[in-house]
CSV table of C-alpha atoms in Angstrom, one decimal:
chain,number,residue,atom,x,y,z
L,1,MET,CA,29.3,26.0,-6.8
L,2,ASP,CA,27.5,26.0,-3.4
L,3,ILE,CA,28.1,22.6,-1.9
L,4,LEU,CA,25.6,23.3,0.9
L,5,ALA,CA,22.8,23.6,-1.7
L,6,PHE,CA,23.0,19.8,-2.2
L,7,VAL,CA,22.6,19.0,1.5
L,8,PRO,CA,18.8,19.1,1.6
L,9,GLN,CA,18.6,17.0,-1.6
L,10,PHE,CA,21.1,14.5,-0.2
L,11,GLY,CA,19.2,14.4,3.1
L,12,GLY,CA,16.0,13.7,1.3
L,13,PHE,CA,17.7,10.9,-0.7
L,14,LEU,CA,18.9,9.3,2.5
L,15,TYR,CA,15.4,9.7,4.1
L,16,THR,CA,13.9,7.9,1.1
L,17,ILE,CA,16.4,5.1,1.1
L,18,ALA,CA,16.0,4.6,4.9
L,19,SER,CA,12.2,4.5,4.6
L,20,PHE,CA,12.4,2.0,1.8
L,21,VAL,CA,14.8,-0.2,3.7
L,22,ILE,CA,12.7,-0.1,6.8
L,23,ALA,CA,9.5,-1.0,4.9
L,24,LEU,CA,11.1,-3.7,2.9
L,25,SER,CA,12.9,-5.2,5.9
L,26,VAL,CA,9.7,-5.4,8.0
L,27,ILE,CA,7.8,-7.1,5.1
L,28,VAL,CA,10.7,-9.5,4.3
L,29,ALA,CA,11.2,-10.4,7.9
L,30,VAL,CA,7.5,-11.3,8.3
L,31,HIS,CA,7.4,-13.2,5.1
L,32,GLU,CA,10.5,-15.2,5.9
L,33,TYR,CA,9.5,-15.8,9.4
L,34,GLY,CA,6.3,-17.4,8.1
L,35,HIS,CA,8.5,-19.9,6.1
L,36,TYR,CA,10.7,-20.4,9.1
L,37,ILE,CA,8.2,-21.0,11.9
L,38,VAL,CA,5.8,-23.2,9.9
L,39,GLY,CA,8.8,-25.2,8.6
L,40,ARG,CA,10.0,-25.7,12.2
L,41,TRP,CA,6.5,-26.7,13.3
L,42,SER,CA,6.4,-29.1,10.3
L,43,GLY,CA,9.7,-30.7,11.3
L,44,ILE,CA,11.9,-29.1,8.7
L,45,HIS,CA,15.2,-27.7,10.0
L,46,ALA,CA,16.2,-24.1,9.0
L,47,GLU,CA,20.0,-23.6,8.7
L,48,VAL,CA,20.0,-19.9,8.0
L,49,PHE,CA,17.5,-17.0,8.5
L,50,SER,CA,18.9,-14.0,6.7
L,51,ILE,CA,17.7,-10.4,6.3
L,52,GLY,CA,19.6,-9.1,3.3
L,53,PHE,CA,22.1,-10.6,1.0
L,54,GLY,CA,25.9,-10.5,0.7
L,55,PRO,CA,28.5,-10.1,3.4
L,56,VAL,CA,27.2,-10.9,6.9
L,57,LEU,CA,27.3,-8.0,9.3
L,58,TRP,CA,25.9,-9.8,12.3
L,59,SER,CA,24.9,-13.3,13.1
L,60,ARG,CA,24.1,-15.7,16.0
L,61,VAL,CA,23.1,-19.4,16.2
L,62,ASP,CA,20.0,-20.2,18.4
L,63,ARG,CA,19.4,-23.3,20.4
L,64,HIS,CA,17.6,-24.9,17.4
L,65,GLY,CA,20.8,-24.7,15.3
L,66,THR,CA,19.5,-21.9,13.1
L,67,ARG,CA,21.9,-19.0,12.2
L,68,TRP,CA,20.1,-15.7,12.3
L,69,GLN,CA,21.9,-13.0,10.4
L,70,ILE,CA,21.8,-9.5,8.9
L,71,ALA,CA,23.6,-9.0,5.6
L,72,ALA,CA,25.0,-5.9,4.0
L,73,LEU,CA,22.5,-5.6,1.1
L,74,PRO,CA,19.1,-5.1,2.8
L,75,PHE,CA,17.0,-5.6,-0.3
L,76,GLY,CA,15.4,-8.9,0.5
L,77,GLY,CA,16.1,-12.0,2.6
L,78,TYR,CA,15.7,-15.8,2.7
L,79,VAL,CA,15.5,-18.9,4.8
L,80,LYS,CA,17.8,-21.7,3.8
L,81,PHE,CA,16.5,-25.1,4.9
L,82,LEU,CA,18.4,-28.3,5.4
L,83,GLY,CA,18.9,-29.8,1.9
L,84,ASP,CA,18.7,-26.5,0.1
L,85,ALA,CA,21.5,-25.6,-2.3
L,86,ASP,CA,20.8,-21.8,-2.3
L,87,ALA,CA,18.4,-19.1,-1.1
L,88,ALA,CA,15.9,-20.1,-3.9
L,89,SER,CA,15.5,-23.6,-2.3
L,90,GLY,CA,17.2,-25.4,-5.1
L,91,LYS,CA,18.0,-29.0,-4.2
L,92,ASP,CA,21.6,-29.7,-2.9
L,93,ALA,CA,22.1,-33.1,-4.6
L,94,GLN,CA,25.1,-34.0,-2.5
L,95,ALA,CA,23.4,-33.2,0.8
L,96,MET,CA,20.3,-35.1,-0.2
L,97,GLN,CA,22.4,-38.1,-1.2
L,98,ALA,CA,24.2,-38.1,2.1
L,99,ALA,CA,20.8,-38.0,4.0
L,100,ALA,CA,19.2,-40.7,1.9
L,101,ASP,CA,20.4,-43.5,4.3
L,102,ASP,CA,19.1,-41.8,7.4
L,103,PRO,CA,15.3,-41.5,7.4
L,104,GLU,CA,15.2,-39.3,10.4
L,105,HIS,CA,17.8,-36.9,9.0
L,106,LEU,CA,16.1,-37.0,5.6
L,107,ARG,CA,12.8,-36.1,7.2
L,108,ARG,CA,14.4,-32.9,8.5
L,109,THR,CA,15.4,-31.7,5.0
L,110,MET,CA,13.2,-29.5,2.9
L,111,HIS,CA,13.2,-32.0,0.0
L,112,GLY,CA,12.8,-35.1,2.1
L,113,ALA,CA,9.8,-33.8,4.2
L,114,PRO,CA,6.2,-35.0,3.4
L,115,LEU,CA,4.4,-33.0,0.7
L,116,TRP,CA,2.0,-31.4,3.2
L,117,ALA,CA,4.9,-30.1,5.3
L,118,ARG,CA,6.7,-28.6,2.2
L,119,SER,CA,3.5,-27.1,0.9
L,120,ALA,CA,2.6,-25.5,4.3
L,121,THR,CA,6.1,-24.1,4.7
L,122,VAL,CA,6.2,-22.5,1.3
L,123,ALA,CA,2.6,-21.1,1.5
L,124,ALA,CA,3.3,-19.6,5.0
L,125,GLY,CA,5.4,-16.7,3.6
L,126,PRO,CA,2.6,-15.1,1.6
L,127,VAL,CA,0.0,-16.0,4.2
L,128,PHE,CA,2.0,-14.2,6.9
L,129,ASN,CA,2.2,-11.1,4.7
L,130,PHE,CA,-1.6,-11.1,4.3
L,131,VAL,CA,-2.1,-11.6,8.0
L,132,MET,CA,0.2,-8.8,8.9
L,133,SER,CA,-1.7,-6.5,6.5
L,134,VAL,CA,-5.0,-7.5,8.0
L,135,ILE,CA,-3.7,-6.7,11.5
L,136,ILE,CA,-2.3,-3.3,10.4
L,137,PHE,CA,-5.5,-2.3,8.7
L,138,ALA,CA,-7.5,-3.5,11.6
L,139,ALA,CA,-5.4,-1.5,14.1
L,140,VAL,CA,-5.8,1.6,12.0
L,141,ALA,CA,-9.6,1.0,11.8
L,142,MET,CA,-9.7,0.5,15.6
L,143,SER,CA,-7.7,3.7,16.2
L,144,GLN,CA,-9.8,5.8,13.9
L,145,GLY,CA,-13.1,4.3,15.1
L,146,VAL,CA,-16.4,4.0,13.3
L,147,MET,CA,-18.0,7.1,11.8
L,148,ARG,CA,-21.1,8.2,13.7
L,149,ASP,CA,-24.5,8.1,12.0
L,150,PRO,CA,-25.9,10.8,11.5
L,151,LEU,CA,-22.8,12.6,10.3
L,152,THR,CA,-21.3,14.5,13.2
L,153,VAL,CA,-18.7,17.3,13.2
L,154,GLY,CA,-15.3,16.3,14.6
L,155,ASP,CA,-12.1,18.4,14.2
L,156,MET,CA,-12.5,21.2,11.7
L,157,ALA,CA,-10.0,21.7,8.9
L,158,PRO,CA,-8.1,25.0,9.2
L,159,LEU,CA,-9.9,27.1,6.5
L,160,PRO,CA,-8.7,30.7,7.0
L,161,GLY,CA,-11.0,33.4,5.8
L,162,VAL,CA,-14.0,31.1,5.7
L,163,GLU,CA,-17.0,31.8,7.9
L,164,ASN,CA,-17.6,28.9,10.2
L,165,GLY,CA,-20.4,28.5,12.7
L,166,LEU,CA,-20.1,24.7,13.0
L,167,GLN,CA,-19.0,23.3,16.2
L,168,GLN,CA,-17.5,19.9,17.3
L,169,GLY,CA,-20.3,17.6,18.1
L,170,ASP,CA,-22.9,19.1,15.7
L,171,GLU,CA,-25.1,16.6,14.0
L,172,LEU,CA,-25.9,17.7,10.4
L,173,ILE,CA,-29.6,17.7,9.6
L,174,THR,CA,-29.5,19.8,6.3
L,175,ALA,CA,-26.8,21.4,4.2
L,176,GLY,CA,-27.6,24.0,1.6
L,177,GLY,CA,-31.3,23.3,2.2
L,178,LEU,CA,-30.9,19.6,1.4
L,179,PRO,CA,-31.5,16.8,3.9
L,180,VAL,CA,-28.2,15.1,4.9
L,181,PRO,CA,-28.4,11.4,4.2
L,182,SER,CA,-26.5,8.6,5.9
L,183,TYR,CA,-22.8,8.9,5.0
L,184,LEU,CA,-22.8,5.1,4.9
L,185,ASP,CA,-25.4,5.1,2.1
L,186,THR,CA,-22.9,5.6,-0.8
L,187,GLU,CA,-25.4,6.1,-3.6
L,188,ALA,CA,-27.6,8.5,-1.6
L,189,TRP,CA,-24.6,10.4,-0.4
L,190,GLU,CA,-23.2,10.8,-3.9
L,191,GLU,CA,-26.5,12.2,-5.2
L,192,PHE,CA,-26.6,14.6,-2.2
L,193,ARG,CA,-23.0,15.7,-2.8
L,194,LYS,CA,-23.6,16.5,-6.5
L,195,ALA,CA,-26.8,18.5,-5.7
L,196,LEU,CA,-25.2,20.7,-3.1
L,197,PRO,CA,-25.2,24.4,-4.1
L,198,GLN,CA,-21.6,25.5,-4.6
L,199,GLN,CA,-21.6,28.6,-2.5
L,200,GLN,CA,-19.6,30.0,0.4
L,201,PRO,CA,-20.7,30.1,3.1
L,202,LEU,CA,-23.2,27.2,3.1
L,203,ASP,CA,-26.3,27.2,5.3
L,204,TYR,CA,-26.6,24.3,7.8
L,205,GLN,CA,-29.3,23.0,10.1
L,206,VAL,CA,-27.6,21.1,13.0
L,207,ARG,CA,-28.6,19.4,16.2
L,208,ARG,CA,-26.5,20.7,19.0
L,209,GLU,CA,-26.9,19.5,22.6
L,210,GLY,CA,-30.5,18.3,21.9
L,211,SER,CA,-31.8,21.4,20.1
L,212,GLU,CA,-31.7,22.5,16.4
L,213,HIS,CA,-29.7,25.5,15.2
L,214,SER,CA,-29.3,27.3,11.9
L,215,VAL,CA,-25.6,28.2,11.2
L,216,SER,CA,-23.4,29.2,8.4
L,217,GLY,CA,-20.2,27.2,7.6
L,218,PRO,CA,-17.7,26.3,4.9
L,219,TYR,CA,-18.7,24.4,1.8
L,220,LEU,CA,-18.9,20.7,2.7
L,221,TYR,CA,-16.2,19.7,0.2
L,222,PRO,CA,-13.7,22.6,0.0
L,223,PRO,CA,-10.6,22.6,-2.2
L,224,TYR,CA,-8.6,21.6,0.8
L,225,VAL,CA,-5.6,19.2,0.6
L,226,ARG,CA,-5.9,16.4,3.0
L,227,GLY,CA,-3.2,14.3,1.4
L,228,VAL,CA,-0.8,14.4,-1.5
L,229,VAL,CA,-0.3,11.4,-3.8
L,230,PRO,CA,3.4,10.4,-4.0
L,231,ARG,CA,5.1,10.8,-7.4
L,232,SER,CA,2.3,13.1,-8.7
L,233,ALA,CA,2.1,16.5,-10.2
L,234,ALA,CA,1.0,18.0,-6.9
L,235,SER,CA,3.9,16.3,-5.1
L,236,ASP,CA,6.5,17.5,-7.6
L,237,ALA,CA,5.0,21.1,-7.4
L,238,GLY,CA,5.3,21.1,-3.6
L,239,LEU,CA,1.7,21.0,-2.5
L,240,GLN,CA,1.3,19.9,1.1
L,241,PRO,CA,-1.5,18.6,3.4
L,242,GLU,CA,-3.5,21.4,4.9
L,243,ASP,CA,-3.0,23.7,1.9
L,244,LEU,CA,-6.2,25.4,0.7
L,245,ILE,CA,-6.4,26.0,-3.0
L,246,VAL,CA,-8.3,29.3,-3.4
L,247,ALA,CA,-8.0,29.9,-7.2
L,248,VAL,CA,-7.0,28.3,-10.5
L,249,ASP,CA,-5.7,30.6,-13.2
L,250,GLY,CA,-7.2,33.5,-11.3
L,251,ALA,CA,-10.7,31.9,-11.1
L,252,PRO,CA,-11.8,31.7,-7.4
L,253,LEU,CA,-12.8,28.2,-6.1
L,254,VAL,CA,-15.5,27.2,-3.6
L,255,SER,CA,-15.5,23.4,-4.0
L,256,PHE,CA,-13.2,20.5,-4.7
L,257,ASP,CA,-15.4,19.6,-7.7
L,258,GLN,CA,-14.7,23.0,-9.2
L,259,LEU,CA,-11.0,22.3,-8.9
L,260,LYS,CA,-11.5,18.9,-10.6
L,261,GLU,CA,-13.4,20.6,-13.5
L,262,HIS,CA,-10.5,23.0,-14.1
L,263,VAL,CA,-8.0,20.1,-14.0
L,264,GLU,CA,-9.9,17.9,-16.4
L,265,ALA,CA,-10.7,20.9,-18.8
L,266,ALA,CA,-7.0,21.8,-18.9
L,267,ASP,CA,-6.3,18.6,-20.9
L,268,GLY,CA,-2.7,18.4,-19.6
L,269,LYS,CA,-1.9,22.1,-19.9
L,270,VAL,CA,-0.1,24.0,-17.1
L,271,LEU,CA,-2.4,25.4,-14.4
L,272,VAL,CA,-1.5,28.2,-12.0
L,273,LEU,CA,-2.8,27.6,-8.5
L,274,ASP,CA,-3.2,30.2,-5.7
L,275,VAL,CA,-2.6,28.3,-2.5
L,276,LEU,CA,-3.3,29.6,1.0
L,277,ARG,CA,-0.7,28.2,3.4
L,278,GLY,CA,0.0,29.5,6.9
L,279,GLY,CA,-1.8,32.7,6.3
L,280,GLU,CA,0.1,33.5,3.1
L,281,THR,CA,-0.8,33.0,-0.6
L,282,VAL,CA,1.6,30.9,-2.6
L,283,GLU,CA,1.5,30.6,-6.4
L,284,MET,CA,2.3,27.2,-7.9
L,285,ALA,CA,2.3,26.0,-11.5
L,286,LEU,CA,1.7,22.3,-12.4
L,287,ALA,CA,0.5,20.3,-15.3
L,288,PRO,CA,-2.2,17.6,-14.7
L,289,ARG,CA,-1.2,14.0,-15.6
L,290,ARG,CA,-3.2,11.1,-17.1
L,291,THR,CA,-4.0,8.6,-14.3
L,292,ASP,CA,-5.7,5.2,-14.5
L,293,GLU,CA,-8.1,5.0,-11.7
L,294,PRO,CA,-9.8,1.8,-10.5
L,295,GLN,CA,-13.6,1.8,-10.7
L,296,PRO,CA,-16.2,0.1,-8.5
L,297,ASP,CA,-17.0,-2.4,-11.3
L,298,GLY,CA,-13.4,-3.6,-11.4
L,299,GLY,CA,-12.4,-1.7,-14.5
L,300,PHE,CA,-10.2,1.4,-14.9
L,301,ALA,CA,-10.9,4.9,-16.2
L,302,THR,CA,-8.3,7.3,-17.4
L,303,ARG,CA,-8.6,10.8,-16.0
L,304,TRP,CA,-6.5,14.0,-15.8
L,305,ARG,CA,-5.4,14.4,-12.2
L,306,ILE,CA,-2.9,16.5,-10.2
L,307,GLY,CA,-2.6,14.0,-7.3
L,308,ILE,CA,-4.3,15.5,-4.2
L,309,ILE,CA,-6.8,13.9,-1.8
L,310,GLY,CA,-9.7,16.0,-0.7
L,311,GLY,CA,-12.5,15.4,1.8
L,312,LEU,CA,-15.0,17.0,4.1
L,313,ALA,CA,-14.4,20.4,5.7
L,314,PHE,CA,-14.1,18.5,9.0
L,315,GLU,CA,-13.1,15.2,10.3
L,316,PRO,CA,-16.3,13.2,11.0
L,317,ALA,CA,-16.7,12.2,14.7
L,318,THR,CA,-16.3,8.5,15.4
L,319,ASP,CA,-17.1,6.0,18.0
L,320,LYS,CA,-14.8,3.2,19.2
L,321,ALA,CA,-14.7,0.2,16.9
L,322,GLY,CA,-14.8,-3.4,18.2
L,323,LEU,CA,-12.2,-6.0,17.5
L,324,GLY,CA,-14.4,-8.1,15.2
L,325,GLU,CA,-15.5,-5.0,13.3
L,326,SER,CA,-11.9,-3.8,12.9
L,327,LEU,CA,-10.6,-7.2,11.8
L,328,ALA,CA,-13.4,-7.4,9.2
L,329,ALA,CA,-12.5,-4.0,7.9
L,330,GLY,CA,-8.8,-5.1,7.7
L,331,ALA,CA,-9.7,-8.2,5.8
L,332,TYR,CA,-11.9,-6.2,3.4
L,333,GLN,CA,-9.0,-3.8,2.7
L,334,VAL,CA,-6.6,-6.6,2.0
L,335,TRP,CA,-9.1,-8.2,-0.4
L,336,ALA,CA,-9.6,-4.8,-2.1
L,337,VAL,CA,-5.9,-4.4,-2.6
L,338,VAL,CA,-5.6,-7.9,-4.1
L,339,GLY,CA,-8.6,-7.3,-6.4
L,340,THR,CA,-7.4,-3.9,-7.6
L,341,SER,CA,-3.9,-5.3,-8.2
L,342,LEU,CA,-5.2,-8.3,-10.2
L,343,SER,CA,-7.5,-6.1,-12.2
L,344,GLY,CA,-4.7,-3.6,-12.9
L,345,LEU,CA,-2.4,-6.5,-14.1
L,346,LYS,CA,-5.2,-7.8,-16.4
L,347,HIS,CA,-5.8,-4.4,-17.9
L,348,MET,CA,-2.1,-3.8,-18.5
L,349,ILE,CA,-1.8,-7.1,-20.3
L,350,THR,CA,-4.8,-6.4,-22.5
L,351,GLY,CA,-3.5,-2.9,-23.2
L,352,ALA,CA,-6.5,-1.2,-21.6
L,353,ILE,CA,-4.3,0.9,-19.3
L,354,SER,CA,-0.6,1.9,-19.5
L,355,THR,CA,2.1,-0.4,-18.3
L,356,CYS,CA,3.5,2.7,-16.6
L,357,ASN,CA,1.2,1.7,-13.7
L,358,LEU,CA,3.8,-0.9,-12.8
L,359,SER,CA,6.4,0.5,-10.4
L,360,GLY,CA,9.8,-0.9,-9.7
L,361,PRO,CA,12.2,-0.5,-6.7
L,362,ILE,CA,12.9,3.2,-7.5
L,363,GLY,CA,9.2,4.1,-7.6
L,364,ILE,CA,8.5,2.1,-4.4
L,365,ALA,CA,11.4,3.7,-2.7
L,366,GLU,CA,10.1,7.2,-3.6
L,367,THR,CA,6.6,6.3,-2.4
L,368,SER,CA,8.1,5.0,0.8
L,369,GLY,CA,9.8,8.3,1.5
L,370,ALA,CA,6.8,10.3,0.6
L,371,MET,CA,4.4,8.3,2.8
L,372,ALA,CA,6.9,8.4,5.7
L,373,SER,CA,7.1,12.2,5.4
L,374,GLN,CA,3.2,12.3,5.7
L,375,GLY,CA,3.4,10.7,9.2
L,376,ALA,CA,3.6,7.4,10.9
L,377,GLU,CA,0.0,6.3,10.1
L,378,SER,CA,0.5,6.9,6.4
L,379,PHE,CA,3.8,5.0,6.4
L,380,ILE,CA,2.4,2.0,8.3
L,381,ARG,CA,-0.6,1.8,6.0
L,382,PHE,CA,1.8,1.9,3.1
L,383,ILE,CA,3.7,-1.1,4.6
L,384,ALA,CA,0.4,-3.0,4.8
L,385,VAL,CA,-0.4,-2.3,1.2
L,386,LEU,CA,3.1,-3.3,0.1
L,387,SER,CA,3.0,-6.4,2.2
L,388,THR,CA,-0.2,-7.5,0.5
L,389,ALA,CA,1.4,-6.8,-2.9
L,390,VAL,CA,4.4,-8.9,-1.9
L,391,GLY,CA,2.3,-11.7,-0.7
L,392,LEU,CA,0.2,-11.7,-3.9
L,393,LEU,CA,3.3,-11.5,-6.1
L,394,ASN,CA,4.9,-14.5,-4.4
L,395,LEU,CA,1.8,-16.6,-5.1
L,396,PHE,CA,2.1,-16.2,-8.9
L,397,PRO,CA,2.9,-19.6,-10.5
L,398,VAL,CA,6.4,-18.6,-11.6
L,399,PRO,CA,9.3,-20.9,-10.8
L,400,ALA,CA,11.7,-19.3,-8.2
L,401,LEU,CA,8.7,-17.7,-6.5
L,402,ASP,CA,6.6,-19.4,-3.8
L,403,GLY,CA,3.8,-19.9,-6.3
L,404,GLY,CA,6.2,-21.8,-8.5
L,405,HIS,CA,7.2,-24.2,-5.8
L,406,LEU,CA,3.5,-24.7,-5.0
L,407,MET,CA,3.0,-25.5,-8.7
L,408,PHE,CA,5.7,-28.2,-8.5
L,409,TYR,CA,4.0,-29.6,-5.4
L,410,ALA,CA,0.6,-29.6,-7.1
L,411,TYR,CA,2.2,-31.6,-10.0
L,412,GLU,CA,3.6,-34.0,-7.4
L,413,ALA,CA,0.2,-34.5,-5.7
L,414,VAL,CA,-1.4,-35.3,-9.0
L,415,ALA,CA,1.3,-37.4,-10.7
L,416,GLY,CA,2.4,-39.2,-7.5
L,417,ARG,CA,6.0,-38.2,-8.0
L,418,PRO,CA,8.0,-34.9,-8.1
L,419,PRO,CA,9.2,-33.4,-11.4
L,420,SER,CA,12.7,-34.5,-12.4
L,421,ASP,CA,15.6,-32.5,-11.0
L,422,ARG,CA,16.6,-31.5,-14.6
L,423,ALA,CA,13.1,-30.1,-15.3
L,424,VAL,CA,13.1,-28.2,-12.1
L,425,ARG,CA,16.5,-26.7,-12.8
L,426,VAL,CA,15.4,-25.6,-16.3
L,427,LEU,CA,12.1,-24.2,-15.1
L,428,MET,CA,13.8,-22.4,-12.2
L,429,SER,CA,16.3,-20.8,-14.6
L,430,LEU,CA,13.4,-19.7,-16.7
L,431,GLY,CA,11.5,-18.3,-13.7
L,432,ILE,CA,14.6,-16.3,-12.6
L,433,ALA,CA,14.9,-14.9,-16.1
L,434,ILE,CA,11.2,-13.9,-16.0
L,435,VAL,CA,11.6,-12.2,-12.6
L,436,LEU,CA,14.7,-10.3,-13.7
L,437,SER,CA,13.2,-9.2,-16.9
L,438,LEU,CA,10.1,-7.9,-15.1
L,439,MET,CA,12.5,-6.1,-12.7
L,440,VAL,CA,14.3,-4.4,-15.5
L,441,PHE,CA,11.0,-3.5,-17.2
L,442,ALA,CA,9.7,-2.0,-13.9
L,443,ILE,CA,13.0,0.0,-13.4
L,444,GLY,CA,12.6,1.3,-16.9
L,445,ASN,CA,9.1,2.5,-16.0
L,446,ASP,CA,10.5,4.3,-12.9
L,447,LEU,CA,13.1,6.1,-15.0
L,448,PHE,CA,11.2,6.9,-18.2
L,449,CYS,CA,7.4,6.9,-17.5
């Protein structure tokens, strides 16, 4: 047996684990820092700020008396406030009894602080996750800029063997004899895209340096791979960004839509793709998989997909985006992730889509590695999406999660007194059981779906 044959696989495994740990550690650090800093501002003392669980690898105590530490198991973290019995903020009855006679000391405990301070401290974790996501999405939007209108040619995709008279800076007037609408008008653009004659090359009328020119160029939406969806048929088969799919089962392709038609008509049967990569043609076989895709109306549609992302034959030219515009775009993307997640959960509960859409730690780790391998921007965007999901999950009204604590505080605000310690213990145990059951179910999805 050749031991060296396992080295690339082992290296890929380590890369996946490292990507997952980095992504999770950043998200957990931001989440827990939200709890910590708002708690400190609210007058609640934090005893421990920990990234990870288990044996402590490194620690130091700051001037506020908080121990900052990194533990051996980097799959989470916590802030332990004064008066907490554990990382889940269960009440330490003995510590609270000892603090009962000292109002100043009691005020510095998590369970002796005013309701507003406790609520703000607990809510701050998810809020910080959302804020981080908005900032990341805004930074990406600012770096990418705002697409020019009318549509203007930027960097061309490498499309070997395809006639191309388009140049960077060309403003598209017509394509295939059809007027080019505003790319920002979604409905008009979709009608234009569907009406385009599927031919290679395609005739264009462009405005170049103030004058109009007739040129020939590649089909506007070629079967070109701009991205590969992690854990998809394309990813498993080895398709890569910048691949050009020139044929399916021997039938030549001009457009991405033709590729989609072949994929959907296959009904899950194996397809053989001819892929142009680096000047050479590579043959790949893969079977499309059923995928539940979110729709604009908030529902889901099940389609056969191989898991690649297409796009225009060129990167649209952009102009610099302002801070306000970028922040608005970031907030919109966070809201879109939240909306899609809640819609997906609802459709899974009602049985409208498969519960296999729920990923566990194994699936998230694989996605982390795949996104990291596609570049820093893809990985950072993935962190923003995952941070939004973590913030949303923690707001669910399940005891042991932040939302569960906020539910207890809401009861206290209405009833004028907190729930009994016994009721809290029972509900916390139930909440932990729910979270663990969900984790086991998600891991089962990772392994068997």
